Short mmCIF file of C-alpha atoms and ligand atoms in Angstrom, two decimals:
data_model
loop_
_atom_site.label_atom_id
_atom_site.label_comp_id
_atom_site.label_asym_id
_atom_site.label_seq_id
_atom_site.Cartn_x
_atom_site.Cartn_y
_atom_site.Cartn_z
CA MET A 21 -64.78 -22.57 93.46
CA SER A 22 -61.63 -22.52 91.32
CA GLN A 23 -58.75 -20.72 93.04
CA LEU A 24 -56.89 -20.43 89.71
CA PHE A 25 -59.77 -18.36 88.38
CA SER A 26 -60.03 -16.16 91.48
CA PRO A 27 -58.87 -12.53 91.18
CA ILE A 28 -55.62 -11.20 92.62
CA SER A 29 -53.91 -7.82 92.84
CA ILE A 30 -50.35 -7.01 91.89
CA GLY A 31 -49.64 -3.62 93.41
CA ASN A 32 -52.26 -1.31 91.90
CA GLN A 33 -53.40 -3.73 89.22
CA SER A 34 -56.30 -6.15 89.51
CA LEU A 35 -55.96 -9.41 87.63
CA ASN A 36 -59.09 -11.40 86.77
CA ASN A 37 -57.36 -14.71 87.39
CA ARG A 38 -53.98 -16.21 88.32
CA ILE A 39 -52.88 -17.45 84.91
CA VAL A 40 -49.87 -15.52 83.59
CA ILE A 41 -48.49 -15.55 80.06
CA PRO A 42 -44.72 -15.52 80.71
CA PRO A 43 -42.26 -13.64 78.50
CA MET A 44 -41.34 -15.57 75.35
CA CYS A 45 -38.82 -14.15 72.88
CA GLN A 46 -40.10 -14.17 69.32
CA TYR A 47 -36.79 -13.27 67.62
CA SER A 48 -38.85 -11.47 64.98
CA ALA A 49 -37.92 -7.80 65.33
CA GLU A 50 -35.59 -5.72 63.15
CA ASN A 51 -33.64 -2.94 64.83
CA GLY A 52 -35.63 -3.65 68.02
CA LEU A 53 -38.94 -2.69 66.41
CA ALA A 54 -42.22 -4.51 67.03
CA ASN A 55 -44.01 -5.45 63.80
CA ASN A 56 -47.07 -7.32 62.54
CA TRP A 57 -45.80 -10.65 63.86
CA HIS A 58 -45.87 -9.17 67.37
CA LEU A 59 -49.36 -7.82 66.75
CA MET A 60 -50.65 -11.22 65.61
CA HIS A 61 -48.90 -13.12 68.39
CA TYR A 62 -49.71 -10.78 71.29
CA GLY A 63 -53.10 -9.94 69.78
CA THR A 64 -54.05 -13.61 70.04
CA LEU A 65 -52.59 -14.12 73.52
CA SER A 66 -54.16 -10.91 74.84
CA ASN A 67 -57.56 -12.40 74.02
CA SER A 68 -56.81 -15.76 75.63
CA GLY A 69 -58.54 -14.94 78.93
CA ALA A 70 -55.29 -15.03 80.97
CA GLY A 71 -54.92 -12.66 83.93
CA LEU A 72 -51.61 -11.04 82.88
CA MET A 73 -49.49 -10.98 79.73
CA ILE A 74 -45.76 -10.30 80.00
CA LEU A 75 -44.14 -9.18 76.74
CA GLU A 76 -40.90 -10.89 75.77
CA ALA A 77 -37.41 -9.90 76.93
CA THR A 78 -36.91 -6.39 75.51
CA ALA A 79 -33.40 -4.99 75.42
CA VAL A 80 -32.49 -1.73 77.16
CA CYS A 81 -29.71 -1.07 74.60
CA PRO A 82 -28.61 -2.73 71.33
CA VAL A 83 -25.72 -4.59 73.03
CA GLY A 84 -28.28 -5.88 75.56
CA ARG A 85 -30.11 -7.99 72.98
CA LEU A 86 -29.95 -11.80 73.05
CA SER A 87 -30.03 -11.78 69.23
CA PRO A 88 -30.17 -9.13 66.49
CA PHE A 89 -33.92 -9.89 66.26
CA ASP A 90 -35.01 -8.95 69.80
CA LEU A 91 -37.40 -6.17 70.74
CA GLY A 92 -35.73 -3.05 72.13
CA LEU A 93 -36.65 0.08 74.05
CA TRP A 94 -33.57 2.25 73.58
CA GLY A 95 -34.92 5.01 71.32
CA ASN A 96 -37.98 6.93 70.14
CA GLU A 97 -38.58 4.66 67.17
CA GLN A 98 -38.60 1.52 69.36
CA GLN A 99 -40.84 3.24 71.93
CA GLN A 100 -43.29 4.23 69.18
CA SER A 101 -43.45 0.66 67.84
CA ILE A 102 -44.31 -0.69 71.31
CA ALA A 103 -46.86 2.13 71.76
CA THR A 104 -48.51 1.14 68.46
CA LEU A 105 -48.53 -2.53 69.49
CA ILE A 106 -50.15 -1.71 72.84
CA SER A 107 -52.76 0.64 71.39
CA ASN A 108 -53.72 -1.95 68.76
CA ILE A 109 -54.06 -4.62 71.48
CA ARG A 110 -56.08 -2.20 73.60
CA GLN A 111 -58.76 -1.90 70.89
CA TYR A 112 -59.79 -5.44 71.70
CA SER A 113 -58.33 -6.47 75.07
CA ALA A 114 -58.15 -5.03 78.59
CA ILE A 115 -55.59 -7.60 79.84
CA PRO A 116 -52.90 -6.08 82.11
CA ILE A 117 -49.64 -5.98 80.13
CA ALA A 118 -46.11 -6.09 81.55
CA ILE A 119 -42.87 -5.89 79.58
CA GLN A 120 -39.70 -7.69 80.54
CA LEU A 121 -36.56 -5.54 80.40
CA VAL A 122 -33.29 -7.33 79.75
CA HIS A 123 -29.60 -6.98 79.14
CA ALA A 124 -28.23 -10.26 77.78
CA GLY A 125 -24.60 -9.66 78.82
CA ARG A 126 -22.35 -12.53 77.75
CA LYS A 127 -25.28 -14.47 76.25
CA GLY A 128 -25.90 -11.77 73.62
CA SER A 129 -25.21 -11.58 69.88
CA MET A 130 -26.52 -15.10 69.22
CA PRO A 131 -28.96 -16.41 66.57
CA PRO A 132 -32.69 -17.07 67.19
CA SER A 133 -33.30 -20.11 69.40
CA TRP A 134 -34.30 -22.32 66.45
CA LYS A 135 -30.87 -21.91 64.77
CA PRO A 136 -27.55 -23.50 65.81
CA LYS A 137 -25.96 -21.67 68.73
CA GLN A 138 -23.00 -19.76 67.29
CA TYR A 139 -21.81 -16.26 68.18
CA ILE A 140 -22.59 -13.63 65.49
CA PRO A 141 -19.53 -11.38 65.10
CA PRO A 142 -19.82 -7.60 64.48
CA GLN A 143 -19.11 -7.93 60.73
CA GLN A 144 -22.26 -10.12 60.45
CA GLY A 145 -24.54 -7.81 62.44
CA GLY A 146 -23.49 -8.88 65.93
CA TRP A 147 -21.53 -7.06 68.64
CA GLN A 148 -18.87 -7.36 71.32
CA THR A 149 -20.64 -8.74 74.38
CA VAL A 150 -20.15 -7.55 77.97
CA ALA A 151 -20.32 -9.19 81.41
CA PRO A 152 -19.18 -8.71 85.02
CA SER A 153 -16.07 -10.77 84.18
CA GLY A 154 -14.44 -11.82 80.92
CA ILE A 155 -15.62 -15.46 80.96
CA ALA A 156 -17.43 -16.96 77.92
CA TYR A 157 -20.53 -19.17 78.36
CA ASN A 158 -18.82 -21.82 76.21
CA GLU A 159 -16.76 -22.00 73.02
CA ASN A 160 -19.78 -21.12 70.82
CA TYR A 161 -20.20 -17.79 72.60
CA ASN A 162 -18.06 -14.66 72.52
CA THR A 163 -15.63 -13.88 75.33
CA PRO A 164 -17.25 -10.82 76.94
CA HIS A 165 -15.57 -7.55 77.84
CA ALA A 166 -15.54 -7.10 81.64
CA LEU A 167 -17.58 -3.98 82.40
CA THR A 168 -15.93 -0.98 84.04
CA LYS A 169 -17.77 0.80 86.85
CA ASP A 170 -18.62 3.68 84.49
CA GLU A 171 -20.09 1.23 82.02
CA ILE A 172 -22.15 -0.37 84.80
CA ARG A 173 -23.56 3.04 85.69
CA VAL A 174 -24.59 3.59 82.06
CA ILE A 175 -26.47 0.25 81.97
CA VAL A 176 -28.30 1.05 85.22
CA LYS A 177 -29.48 4.31 83.60
CA GLN A 178 -30.48 2.48 80.42
CA PHE A 179 -32.80 0.21 82.45
CA ALA A 180 -34.45 3.27 84.02
CA GLN A 181 -34.78 5.03 80.65
CA ALA A 182 -36.29 1.94 79.04
CA ALA A 183 -38.79 1.72 81.92
CA VAL A 184 -39.83 5.33 81.32
CA ARG A 185 -40.23 4.56 77.60
CA ALA A 186 -42.32 1.48 78.44
CA ASP A 187 -44.52 3.63 80.66
CA LEU A 188 -44.97 6.23 77.90
CA ALA A 189 -45.76 3.42 75.44
CA GLY A 190 -48.69 2.37 77.65
CA VAL A 191 -47.31 -0.73 79.37
CA ASP A 192 -48.86 -1.42 82.80
CA PHE A 193 -45.95 -3.07 84.61
CA ILE A 194 -42.21 -3.68 84.30
CA GLU A 195 -40.58 -7.06 84.88
CA ILE A 196 -36.82 -6.90 85.41
CA HIS A 197 -35.13 -9.99 83.91
CA ALA A 198 -32.67 -11.14 86.55
CA ALA A 199 -32.90 -14.82 85.53
CA HIS A 200 -31.68 -17.35 82.94
CA GLY A 201 -28.03 -16.39 82.91
CA TYR A 202 -28.43 -12.90 81.44
CA LEU A 203 -26.45 -9.89 82.63
CA ILE A 204 -28.10 -9.31 86.03
CA HIS A 205 -27.93 -13.03 86.86
CA GLN A 206 -24.26 -12.98 85.75
CA PHE A 207 -23.68 -10.40 88.49
CA LEU A 208 -25.67 -12.41 91.08
CA SER A 209 -23.78 -15.67 90.66
CA PRO A 210 -20.25 -16.27 91.95
CA LEU A 211 -19.72 -18.61 88.97
CA THR A 212 -19.78 -15.70 86.48
CA ASN A 213 -18.94 -12.78 88.76
CA LYS A 214 -15.25 -12.79 89.71
CA ARG A 215 -15.04 -9.05 90.34
CA THR A 216 -12.98 -7.67 93.19
CA ASP A 217 -14.73 -4.27 93.39
CA GLU A 218 -18.02 -3.45 95.16
CA TYR A 219 -19.99 -5.39 92.49
CA GLY A 220 -18.35 -8.76 93.22
CA GLY A 221 -17.45 -11.10 96.07
CA SER A 222 -19.93 -10.95 98.94
CA PHE A 223 -23.68 -11.50 98.56
CA ALA A 224 -24.28 -7.78 99.24
CA ASN A 225 -21.87 -6.88 96.43
CA ARG A 226 -23.26 -9.36 93.89
CA ILE A 227 -26.85 -8.13 94.36
CA ARG A 228 -25.78 -4.45 94.15
CA PHE A 229 -26.24 -4.18 90.36
CA LEU A 230 -29.82 -5.55 90.53
CA LEU A 231 -30.76 -3.33 93.47
CA GLU A 232 -29.35 -0.25 91.70
CA ILE A 233 -31.42 -1.10 88.61
CA TYR A 234 -34.54 -1.71 90.70
CA GLN A 235 -34.11 1.54 92.65
CA SER A 236 -33.37 3.65 89.58
CA ILE A 237 -36.44 2.28 87.77
CA ARG A 238 -38.55 2.98 90.85
CA GLU A 239 -37.24 6.56 91.03
CA GLN A 240 -37.92 7.25 87.34
CA PHE A 241 -40.98 5.18 86.70
CA SER A 242 -44.48 6.50 87.28
CA ILE A 243 -45.19 5.60 90.90
CA LYS A 244 -48.64 4.31 90.04
CA LYS A 245 -47.03 1.49 88.09
CA ASP A 246 -45.57 -1.75 89.34
CA VAL A 247 -42.16 -3.35 89.06
CA GLY A 248 -41.64 -7.09 89.47
CA ILE A 249 -38.51 -9.22 89.14
CA ARG A 250 -37.85 -12.61 87.54
CA ILE A 251 -35.06 -14.62 89.14
CA SER A 252 -33.44 -17.98 88.65
CA ALA A 253 -33.68 -19.40 92.17
CA THR A 254 -30.73 -21.75 91.60
CA ASP A 255 -27.92 -22.27 89.10
CA TRP A 256 -28.29 -26.04 89.54
CA TYR A 257 -24.53 -26.07 90.03
CA GLU A 258 -22.28 -26.55 93.06
CA GLY A 259 -20.90 -23.22 94.27
CA GLY A 260 -23.41 -21.20 92.24
CA TRP A 261 -26.32 -18.91 93.12
CA ASN A 262 -28.73 -20.94 95.24
CA LEU A 263 -32.11 -21.01 96.95
CA ASP A 264 -30.81 -19.55 100.23
CA GLU A 265 -29.43 -16.51 98.41
CA SER A 266 -32.65 -16.23 96.38
CA ILE A 267 -34.68 -16.12 99.59
CA GLN A 268 -32.40 -13.46 101.10
CA LEU A 269 -32.71 -11.42 97.90
CA ALA A 270 -36.49 -11.86 97.80
CA GLU A 271 -36.76 -10.62 101.42
CA LYS A 272 -34.78 -7.51 100.51
CA LEU A 273 -36.92 -6.87 97.42
CA ASP A 274 -40.07 -7.38 99.47
CA ALA A 275 -38.88 -4.72 101.92
CA LEU A 276 -38.31 -2.40 98.94
CA GLN A 277 -41.96 -2.83 97.84
CA CYS A 278 -41.17 -4.97 94.83
CA SER A 279 -44.56 -5.75 93.23
CA TYR A 280 -44.04 -9.47 92.62
CA ILE A 281 -41.37 -12.12 92.18
CA HIS A 282 -41.38 -14.57 89.30
CA VAL A 283 -39.41 -17.67 90.23
CA SER A 284 -37.66 -19.60 87.48
CA THR A 285 -34.30 -21.43 87.64
CA GLY A 286 -31.11 -22.11 85.72
CA GLY A 287 -29.68 -20.83 82.45
CA LEU A 288 -26.36 -19.54 83.79
CA VAL A 289 -23.90 -22.31 83.03
CA GLU A 290 -23.72 -24.97 80.36
CA ASN A 291 -23.16 -27.93 82.70
CA GLN A 292 -26.04 -27.20 85.11
CA GLN A 293 -27.39 -30.33 86.79
CA ILE A 294 -31.05 -29.57 86.21
CA GLN A 295 -33.82 -31.94 87.32
CA LEU A 296 -36.60 -31.43 84.78
CA GLY A 297 -40.16 -32.63 85.26
CA PRO A 298 -43.69 -31.34 85.83
CA ASN A 299 -43.73 -28.66 88.59
CA TYR A 300 -39.92 -28.88 88.87
CA GLN A 301 -39.59 -25.21 89.81
CA VAL A 302 -42.63 -25.04 92.11
CA PRO A 303 -40.70 -25.95 95.33
CA PHE A 304 -38.45 -22.91 94.74
CA ALA A 305 -41.45 -20.60 94.40
CA GLN A 306 -43.01 -22.16 97.50
CA ALA A 307 -39.83 -21.66 99.55
CA VAL A 308 -39.70 -17.99 98.49
CA LYS A 309 -43.43 -17.50 99.13
CA GLN A 310 -43.05 -18.63 102.74
CA ARG A 311 -40.75 -15.65 103.37
CA VAL A 312 -42.33 -12.74 101.47
CA THR A 313 -45.60 -10.85 101.32
CA MET A 314 -45.44 -9.90 97.63
CA PRO A 315 -47.21 -12.22 95.16
CA VAL A 316 -45.13 -15.10 93.80
CA ILE A 317 -45.42 -16.49 90.27
CA THR A 318 -44.28 -20.04 89.56
CA VAL A 319 -43.46 -21.34 86.08
CA GLY A 320 -42.07 -24.33 84.24
CA LEU A 321 -43.70 -27.45 82.81
CA ILE A 322 -47.11 -26.61 84.18
CA THR A 323 -49.30 -27.80 81.35
CA GLU A 324 -52.59 -29.04 82.84
CA ALA A 325 -55.47 -27.05 84.30
CA ILE A 326 -55.82 -29.34 87.31
CA GLN A 327 -52.05 -29.11 87.96
CA ALA A 328 -52.18 -25.29 87.95
CA GLU A 329 -55.28 -25.32 90.17
CA ALA A 330 -53.54 -27.58 92.71
CA ILE A 331 -50.51 -25.26 92.93
CA VAL A 332 -52.64 -22.20 93.65
CA SER A 333 -55.15 -23.89 95.93
CA THR A 334 -52.40 -25.41 98.09
CA LYS A 335 -50.77 -21.96 98.23
CA GLN A 336 -47.46 -23.08 96.75
CA ALA A 337 -47.60 -19.95 94.59
CA ASP A 338 -50.02 -17.09 94.04
CA MET A 339 -49.98 -17.27 90.25
CA VAL A 340 -48.99 -19.81 87.62
CA ALA A 341 -47.29 -18.91 84.35
CA VAL A 342 -48.06 -21.19 81.43
CA GLY A 343 -45.68 -20.61 78.53
CA ARG A 344 -45.29 -23.21 75.82
CA ALA A 345 -48.64 -24.89 76.50
CA LEU A 346 -50.42 -21.56 76.04
CA ALA A 347 -48.41 -20.57 72.96
CA PHE A 348 -49.26 -23.96 71.42
CA ASP A 349 -52.93 -23.67 72.35
CA PRO A 350 -54.05 -20.04 72.81
CA HIS A 351 -57.42 -21.39 74.02
CA TRP A 352 -55.72 -23.13 76.97
CA VAL A 353 -57.27 -20.69 79.49
CA ARG A 354 -60.79 -21.19 78.23
CA GLN A 355 -60.35 -24.98 78.17
CA ALA A 356 -59.10 -24.71 81.76
CA ALA A 357 -62.17 -22.64 82.71
CA ILE A 358 -64.42 -25.39 81.38
CA LYS A 359 -62.47 -28.10 83.23
CA LEU A 360 -62.39 -26.18 86.54
CA GLY A 361 -65.69 -24.32 86.35
CA GLY A 362 -63.87 -20.97 86.41
CA LYS A 363 -65.18 -17.80 84.82
CA THR A 364 -63.17 -15.86 82.25
CA SER A 365 -63.51 -13.34 79.46
CA ILE A 366 -64.09 -14.10 75.80
CA PRO A 367 -64.33 -11.84 72.76
CA PRO A 368 -68.02 -11.67 71.77
CA GLN A 369 -67.03 -12.93 68.31
CA TYR A 370 -66.19 -16.31 69.92
CA LEU A 371 -69.24 -16.59 72.23
CA SER A 372 -71.23 -18.68 69.76
CA SER A 373 -68.32 -21.16 69.62
CA VAL A 374 -68.43 -22.00 73.35
CA PRO A 375 -69.35 -25.68 73.82
CA HIS A 376 -73.00 -26.26 74.72
CA GLY A 377 -73.77 -25.83 78.42
CA PHE A 378 -70.72 -23.68 79.32
CA LYS A 379 -71.78 -20.19 78.12
CA ASN A 380 -72.36 -19.05 81.72
CA LEU A 381 -68.58 -19.32 82.35
CA PHE A 382 -67.71 -16.67 79.77
CA ILE A 383 -68.09 -12.93 80.03
CA ASP A 384 -67.66 -10.82 76.90
C1 FMN B 11 -39.87 -19.54 72.77
C2 FMN B 11 -39.53 -19.18 74.19
C3 FMN B 11 -39.03 -17.92 74.46
C4 FMN B 11 -38.73 -17.55 75.78
N1 FMN B 11 -38.32 -16.27 76.04
C5 FMN B 11 -38.19 -15.87 77.33
C6 FMN B 11 -37.98 -14.50 77.64
O1 FMN B 11 -38.02 -13.62 76.77
N2 FMN B 11 -37.78 -14.18 78.94
C7 FMN B 11 -37.82 -15.11 79.94
O2 FMN B 11 -37.63 -14.77 81.11
N3 FMN B 11 -38.07 -16.41 79.67
C8 FMN B 11 -38.29 -16.79 78.40
N4 FMN B 11 -38.64 -18.08 78.14
C9 FMN B 11 -38.91 -18.99 79.26
C10 FMN B 11 -40.43 -18.97 79.57
O3 FMN B 11 -40.85 -17.70 80.03
C11 FMN B 11 -40.79 -20.03 80.62
O4 FMN B 11 -40.13 -19.72 81.82
C12 FMN B 11 -40.39 -21.43 80.17
O5 FMN B 11 -40.85 -21.68 78.84
C13 FMN B 11 -40.93 -22.50 81.11
O6 FMN B 11 -42.33 -22.45 81.16
P1 FMN B 11 -43.27 -23.47 80.30
O7 FMN B 11 -42.80 -24.86 80.65
O8 FMN B 11 -44.66 -23.17 80.75
O9 FMN B 11 -43.05 -23.15 78.85
C14 FMN B 11 -38.90 -18.48 76.83
C15 FMN B 11 -39.36 -19.76 76.53
C16 FMN B 11 -39.70 -20.11 75.25
C17 FMN B 11 -40.27 -21.48 74.98
#
């Protein structure tokens, strides 16, 4: 029996299997609006047979975008475009859908990932970036404005409002993006947070911004729906945010009924000492999992079915996110089902294409 293809619940949602499509920015929106690229891309992935699809980092306000081409959820027009995307997907797929809410902070106003990294100034469609402290990522990025406490309060509200809009647009879950060096992570880490008020200094102060966002989303958001959080479990840098702090944070979130934790790493500072390789982030997920009851997702260079199966069956994580491998081969899940003898869904239009002898694994 494949454990990867066994069902699991996240809060109120049942997932058919433990394969997660992680958020992947498409840098293809104008004015935050989803368009036909998003329909083609998410339409395909929603029919891949995965257990959960998380839509890309979606900004809670225009200044919260990574690039001018990110999805947004700050107004009615943006909400409507996500609602249209979801209802089109829903014609053909019942996959649970989460959306990742982000504020990019000092890493905002940059080009799409496939272009050279160079800050886009306001006169070319960019904006003045913001952060806990006025420290630039490096010389190719803008020096951010250090947020005032009033400005922090506005951003907390924008997260809650975007969550309400996501709910109205038909999204099943929210994922708060607290990883990869974006604004929330900038508050978490002492490397980027040099504040002397109640949002900086001690661990309790550095996690305050995230907890305020989490609580305000929970208060506003339909209580039937679930809220998970993605963290970077380490900055891979001496004196930065680390695994011990991640575990302490995860325990607090667990006590606050957080629906799941998605454990990534890095992205905060340019000179991180990262050790890349297959499963390189799995030990972080495993260390968190030992201390919490909520489901834990691991991610990062997990490309093979048997590799994903081993992680779940040895209980290193509850779910495995497969990003680039699944984007490159949207049939990855079905190929994995064949390799592992797992059962998964398939659109009836593809049933006749299933290799001989494996039809019993697929349910239309
Ligand atoms: C094109 C692309 C876009 C990404 N965008 C996001 C994003 O919007 N939010 C996020 O948290 N991570 C993002 N990531 C990171 C992925 O979610 C994932 O953590 C990473 O690719 C490692 O997993 P993999 O080795 O299976 O691809 C992105 C990665 C890629 C390749």
